[in-house]
PDB file of C-alpha atoms in Angstrom:
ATOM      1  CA  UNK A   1      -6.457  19.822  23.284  1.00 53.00           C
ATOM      2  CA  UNK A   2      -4.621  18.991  20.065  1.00 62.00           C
ATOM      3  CA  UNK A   3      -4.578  15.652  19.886  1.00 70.00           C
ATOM      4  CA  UNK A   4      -8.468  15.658  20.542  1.00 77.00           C
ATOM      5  CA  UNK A   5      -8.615  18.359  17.682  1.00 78.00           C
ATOM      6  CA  UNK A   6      -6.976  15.942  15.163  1.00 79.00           C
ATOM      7  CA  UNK A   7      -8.906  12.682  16.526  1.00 75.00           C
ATOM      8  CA  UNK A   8     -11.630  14.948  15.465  1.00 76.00           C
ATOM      9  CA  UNK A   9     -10.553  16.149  11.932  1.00 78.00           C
ATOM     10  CA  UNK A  10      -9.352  12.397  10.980  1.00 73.00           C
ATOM     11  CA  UNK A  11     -12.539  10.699  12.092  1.00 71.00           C
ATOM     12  CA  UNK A  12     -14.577  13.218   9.960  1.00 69.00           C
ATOM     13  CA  UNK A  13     -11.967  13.265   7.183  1.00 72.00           C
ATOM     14  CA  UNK A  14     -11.942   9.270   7.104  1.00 68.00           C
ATOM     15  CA  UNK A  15     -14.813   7.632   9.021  1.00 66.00           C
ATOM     16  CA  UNK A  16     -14.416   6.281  12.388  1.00 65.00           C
ATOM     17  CA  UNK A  17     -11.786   3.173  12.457  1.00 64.00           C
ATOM     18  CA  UNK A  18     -12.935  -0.207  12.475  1.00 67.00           C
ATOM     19  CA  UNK A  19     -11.756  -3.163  13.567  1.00 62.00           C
ATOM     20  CA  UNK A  20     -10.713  -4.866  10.375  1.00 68.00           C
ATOM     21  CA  UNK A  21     -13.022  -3.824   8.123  1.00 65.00           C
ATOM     22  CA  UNK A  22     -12.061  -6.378   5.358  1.00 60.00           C
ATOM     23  CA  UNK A  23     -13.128  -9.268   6.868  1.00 62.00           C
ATOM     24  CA  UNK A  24     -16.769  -7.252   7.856  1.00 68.00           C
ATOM     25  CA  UNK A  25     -17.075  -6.622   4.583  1.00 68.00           C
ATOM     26  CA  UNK A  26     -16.069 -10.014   3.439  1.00 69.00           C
ATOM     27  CA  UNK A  27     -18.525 -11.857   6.130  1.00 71.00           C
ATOM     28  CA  UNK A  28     -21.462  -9.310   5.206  1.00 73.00           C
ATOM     29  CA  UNK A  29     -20.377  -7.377   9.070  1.00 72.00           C
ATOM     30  CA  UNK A  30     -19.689 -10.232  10.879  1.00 80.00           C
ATOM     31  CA  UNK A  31     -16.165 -10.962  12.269  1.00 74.00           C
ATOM     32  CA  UNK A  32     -14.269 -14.291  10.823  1.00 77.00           C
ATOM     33  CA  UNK A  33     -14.624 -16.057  14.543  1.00 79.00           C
ATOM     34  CA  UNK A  34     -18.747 -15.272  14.694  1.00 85.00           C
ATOM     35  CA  UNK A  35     -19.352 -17.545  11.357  1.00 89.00           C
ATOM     36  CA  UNK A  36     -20.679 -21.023  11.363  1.00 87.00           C
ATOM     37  CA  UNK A  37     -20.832 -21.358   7.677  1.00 90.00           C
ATOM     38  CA  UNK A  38     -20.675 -18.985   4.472  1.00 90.00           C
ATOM     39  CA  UNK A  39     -22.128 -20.250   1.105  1.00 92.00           C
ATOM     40  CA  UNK A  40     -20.909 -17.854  -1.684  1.00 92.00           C
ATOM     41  CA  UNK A  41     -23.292 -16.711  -4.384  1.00 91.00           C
ATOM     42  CA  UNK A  42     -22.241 -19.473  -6.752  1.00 93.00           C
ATOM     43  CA  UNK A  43     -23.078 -22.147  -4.874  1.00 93.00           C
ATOM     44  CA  UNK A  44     -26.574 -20.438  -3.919  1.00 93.00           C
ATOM     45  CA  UNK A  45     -27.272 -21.168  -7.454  1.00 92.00           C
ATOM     46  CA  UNK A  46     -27.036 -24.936  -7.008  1.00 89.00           C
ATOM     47  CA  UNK A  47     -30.336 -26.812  -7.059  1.00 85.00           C
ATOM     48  CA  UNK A  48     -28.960 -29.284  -3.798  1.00 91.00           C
ATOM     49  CA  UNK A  49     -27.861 -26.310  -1.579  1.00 93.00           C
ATOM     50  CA  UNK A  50     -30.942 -25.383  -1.106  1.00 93.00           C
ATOM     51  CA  UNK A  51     -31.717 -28.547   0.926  1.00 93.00           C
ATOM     52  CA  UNK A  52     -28.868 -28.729   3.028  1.00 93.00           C
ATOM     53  CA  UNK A  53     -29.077 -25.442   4.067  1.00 94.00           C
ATOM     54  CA  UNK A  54     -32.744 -26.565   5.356  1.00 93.00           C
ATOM     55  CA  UNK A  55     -31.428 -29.052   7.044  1.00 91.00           C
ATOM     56  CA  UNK A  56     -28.660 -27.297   8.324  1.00 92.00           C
ATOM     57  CA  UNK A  57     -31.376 -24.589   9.910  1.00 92.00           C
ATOM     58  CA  UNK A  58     -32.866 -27.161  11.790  1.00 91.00           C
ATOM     59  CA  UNK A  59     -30.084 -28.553  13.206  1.00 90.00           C
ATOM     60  CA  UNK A  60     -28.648 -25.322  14.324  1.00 87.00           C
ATOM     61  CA  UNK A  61     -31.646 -22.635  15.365  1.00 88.00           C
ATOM     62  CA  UNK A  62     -28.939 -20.315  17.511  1.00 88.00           C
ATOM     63  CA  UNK A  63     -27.462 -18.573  15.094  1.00 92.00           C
ATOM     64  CA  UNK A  64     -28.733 -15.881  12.544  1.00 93.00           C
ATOM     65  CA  UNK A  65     -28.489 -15.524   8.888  1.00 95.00           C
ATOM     66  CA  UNK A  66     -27.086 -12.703   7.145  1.00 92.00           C
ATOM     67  CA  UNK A  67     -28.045 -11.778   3.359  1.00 94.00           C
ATOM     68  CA  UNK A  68     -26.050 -10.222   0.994  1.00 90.00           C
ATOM     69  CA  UNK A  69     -28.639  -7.510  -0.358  1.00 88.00           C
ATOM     70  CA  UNK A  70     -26.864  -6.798  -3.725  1.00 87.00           C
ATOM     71  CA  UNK A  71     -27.124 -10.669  -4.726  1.00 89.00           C
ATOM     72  CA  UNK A  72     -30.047 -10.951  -7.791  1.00 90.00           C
ATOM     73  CA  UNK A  73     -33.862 -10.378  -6.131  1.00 92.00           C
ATOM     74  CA  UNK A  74     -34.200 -13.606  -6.958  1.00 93.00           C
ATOM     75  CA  UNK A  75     -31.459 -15.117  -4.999  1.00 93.00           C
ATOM     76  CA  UNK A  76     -32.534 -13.029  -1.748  1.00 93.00           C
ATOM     77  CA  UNK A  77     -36.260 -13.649  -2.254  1.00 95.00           C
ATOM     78  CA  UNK A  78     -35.927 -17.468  -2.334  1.00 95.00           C
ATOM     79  CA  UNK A  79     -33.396 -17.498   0.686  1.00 94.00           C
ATOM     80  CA  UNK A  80     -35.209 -14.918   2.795  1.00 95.00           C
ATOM     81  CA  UNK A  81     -38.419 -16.807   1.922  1.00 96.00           C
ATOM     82  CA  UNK A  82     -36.684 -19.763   3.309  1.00 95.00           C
ATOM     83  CA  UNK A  83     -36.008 -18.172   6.739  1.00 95.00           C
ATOM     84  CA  UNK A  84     -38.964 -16.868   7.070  1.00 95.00           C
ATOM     85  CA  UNK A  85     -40.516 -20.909   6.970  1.00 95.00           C
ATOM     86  CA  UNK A  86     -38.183 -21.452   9.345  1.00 94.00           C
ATOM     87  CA  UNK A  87     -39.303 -18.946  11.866  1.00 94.00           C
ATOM     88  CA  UNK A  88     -35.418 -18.096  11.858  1.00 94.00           C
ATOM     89  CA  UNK A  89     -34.108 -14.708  12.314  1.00 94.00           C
ATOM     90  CA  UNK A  90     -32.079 -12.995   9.453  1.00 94.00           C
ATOM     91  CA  UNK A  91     -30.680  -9.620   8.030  1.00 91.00           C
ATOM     92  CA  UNK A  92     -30.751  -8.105   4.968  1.00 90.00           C
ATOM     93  CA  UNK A  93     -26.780  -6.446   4.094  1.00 86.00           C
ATOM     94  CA  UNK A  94     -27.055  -4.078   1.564  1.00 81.00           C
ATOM     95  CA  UNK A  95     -23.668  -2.471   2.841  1.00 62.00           C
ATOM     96  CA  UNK A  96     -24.314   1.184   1.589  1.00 57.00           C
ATOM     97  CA  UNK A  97     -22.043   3.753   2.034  1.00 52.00           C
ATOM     98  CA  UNK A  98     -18.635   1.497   1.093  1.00 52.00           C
ATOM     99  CA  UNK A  99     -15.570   4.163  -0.360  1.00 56.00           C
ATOM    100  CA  UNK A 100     -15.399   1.011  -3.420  1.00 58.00           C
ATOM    101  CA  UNK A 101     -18.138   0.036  -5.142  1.00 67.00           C
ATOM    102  CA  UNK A 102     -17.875  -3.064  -7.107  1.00 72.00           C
ATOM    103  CA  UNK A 103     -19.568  -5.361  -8.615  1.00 79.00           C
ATOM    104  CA  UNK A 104     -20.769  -8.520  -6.478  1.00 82.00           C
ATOM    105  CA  UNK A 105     -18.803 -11.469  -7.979  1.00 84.00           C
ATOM    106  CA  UNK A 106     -20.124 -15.395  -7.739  1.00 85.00           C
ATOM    107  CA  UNK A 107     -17.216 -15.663  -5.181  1.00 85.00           C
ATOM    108  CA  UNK A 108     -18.554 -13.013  -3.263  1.00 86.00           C
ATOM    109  CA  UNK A 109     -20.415 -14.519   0.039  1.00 88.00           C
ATOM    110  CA  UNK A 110     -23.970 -14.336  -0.626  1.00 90.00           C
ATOM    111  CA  UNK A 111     -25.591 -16.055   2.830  1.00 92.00           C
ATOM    112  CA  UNK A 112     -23.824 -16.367   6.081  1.00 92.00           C
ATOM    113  CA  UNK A 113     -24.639 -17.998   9.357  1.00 92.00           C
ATOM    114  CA  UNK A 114     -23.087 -16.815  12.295  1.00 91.00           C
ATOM    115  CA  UNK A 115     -23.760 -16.151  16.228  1.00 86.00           C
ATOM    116  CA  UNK A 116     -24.069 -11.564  16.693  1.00 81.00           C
ATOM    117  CA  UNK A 117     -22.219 -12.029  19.676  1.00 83.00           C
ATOM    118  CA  UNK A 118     -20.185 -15.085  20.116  1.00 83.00           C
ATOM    119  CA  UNK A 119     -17.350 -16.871  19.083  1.00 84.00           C
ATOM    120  CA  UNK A 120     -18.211 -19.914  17.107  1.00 77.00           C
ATOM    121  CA  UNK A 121     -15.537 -22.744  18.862  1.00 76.00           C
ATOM    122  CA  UNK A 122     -16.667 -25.447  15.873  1.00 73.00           C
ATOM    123  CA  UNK A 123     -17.846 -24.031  12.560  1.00 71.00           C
ATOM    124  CA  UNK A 124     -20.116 -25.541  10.089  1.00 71.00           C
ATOM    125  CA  UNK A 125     -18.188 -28.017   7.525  1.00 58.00           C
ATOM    126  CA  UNK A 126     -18.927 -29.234   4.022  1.00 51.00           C
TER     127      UNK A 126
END
């Protein structure tokens, strides 16, 4: 009875434990082993990225892409308007309800590919 009363008082006093909640965070919720390729916000800004990451939508229609949702409007417009031509599935991650709030920096990821349920044995290189 006591140790369920302090499970109780520590999940409400903390949040329920994750499983490494870093690297969620990092890979806008997606675990390190899920990804087939991160581009980070800087590189977003680069005029050729936007082409290879068309091509690299039709070479790999499995997967699903994941936005970060505090990147400029701009940035998420243009790469949500992009999956959307592509009849490819993606999510928005605003990530609300973080104990920090920062900033998003240009190293921050800003669009991620990865599988929601399975392991990725050979990730996308560039």
């Amino acid at each position: 009875m006591s140790e369920d009363l302090t499970d109780f008082i520590k999940s409400h006093a903390f949040g329920v434990p994750q499983l490494r909640p870093d690297e969620k965070r990092a890979f806008l919720g997606n675990f390190r082993e899920r990804v087939a390729m991160a581009v980070t916000v800087r590189q977003l800004h680069s005029e050729q990225i936007y082409d290879l990451l068309d091509s690299v939508l039709t070479r790999y229609p499995q997967y699903r892409i994941y936005l970060n949702g505090r990147m400029p409007q701009a940035l998420v417009t243009t790469y949500m308007q992009q999956a959307l031509a592509h009849d490819y599935p993606f999510t928005i991650m605003a990530q609300s309800g973080l104990r920090v709030a920062r900033p998003i920096t240009a190293d921050d990821f800003g669009w991620v590919l990865a599988s929601p349920t399975e392991k990725i044995s050979r990730p996308i290189l560039l």
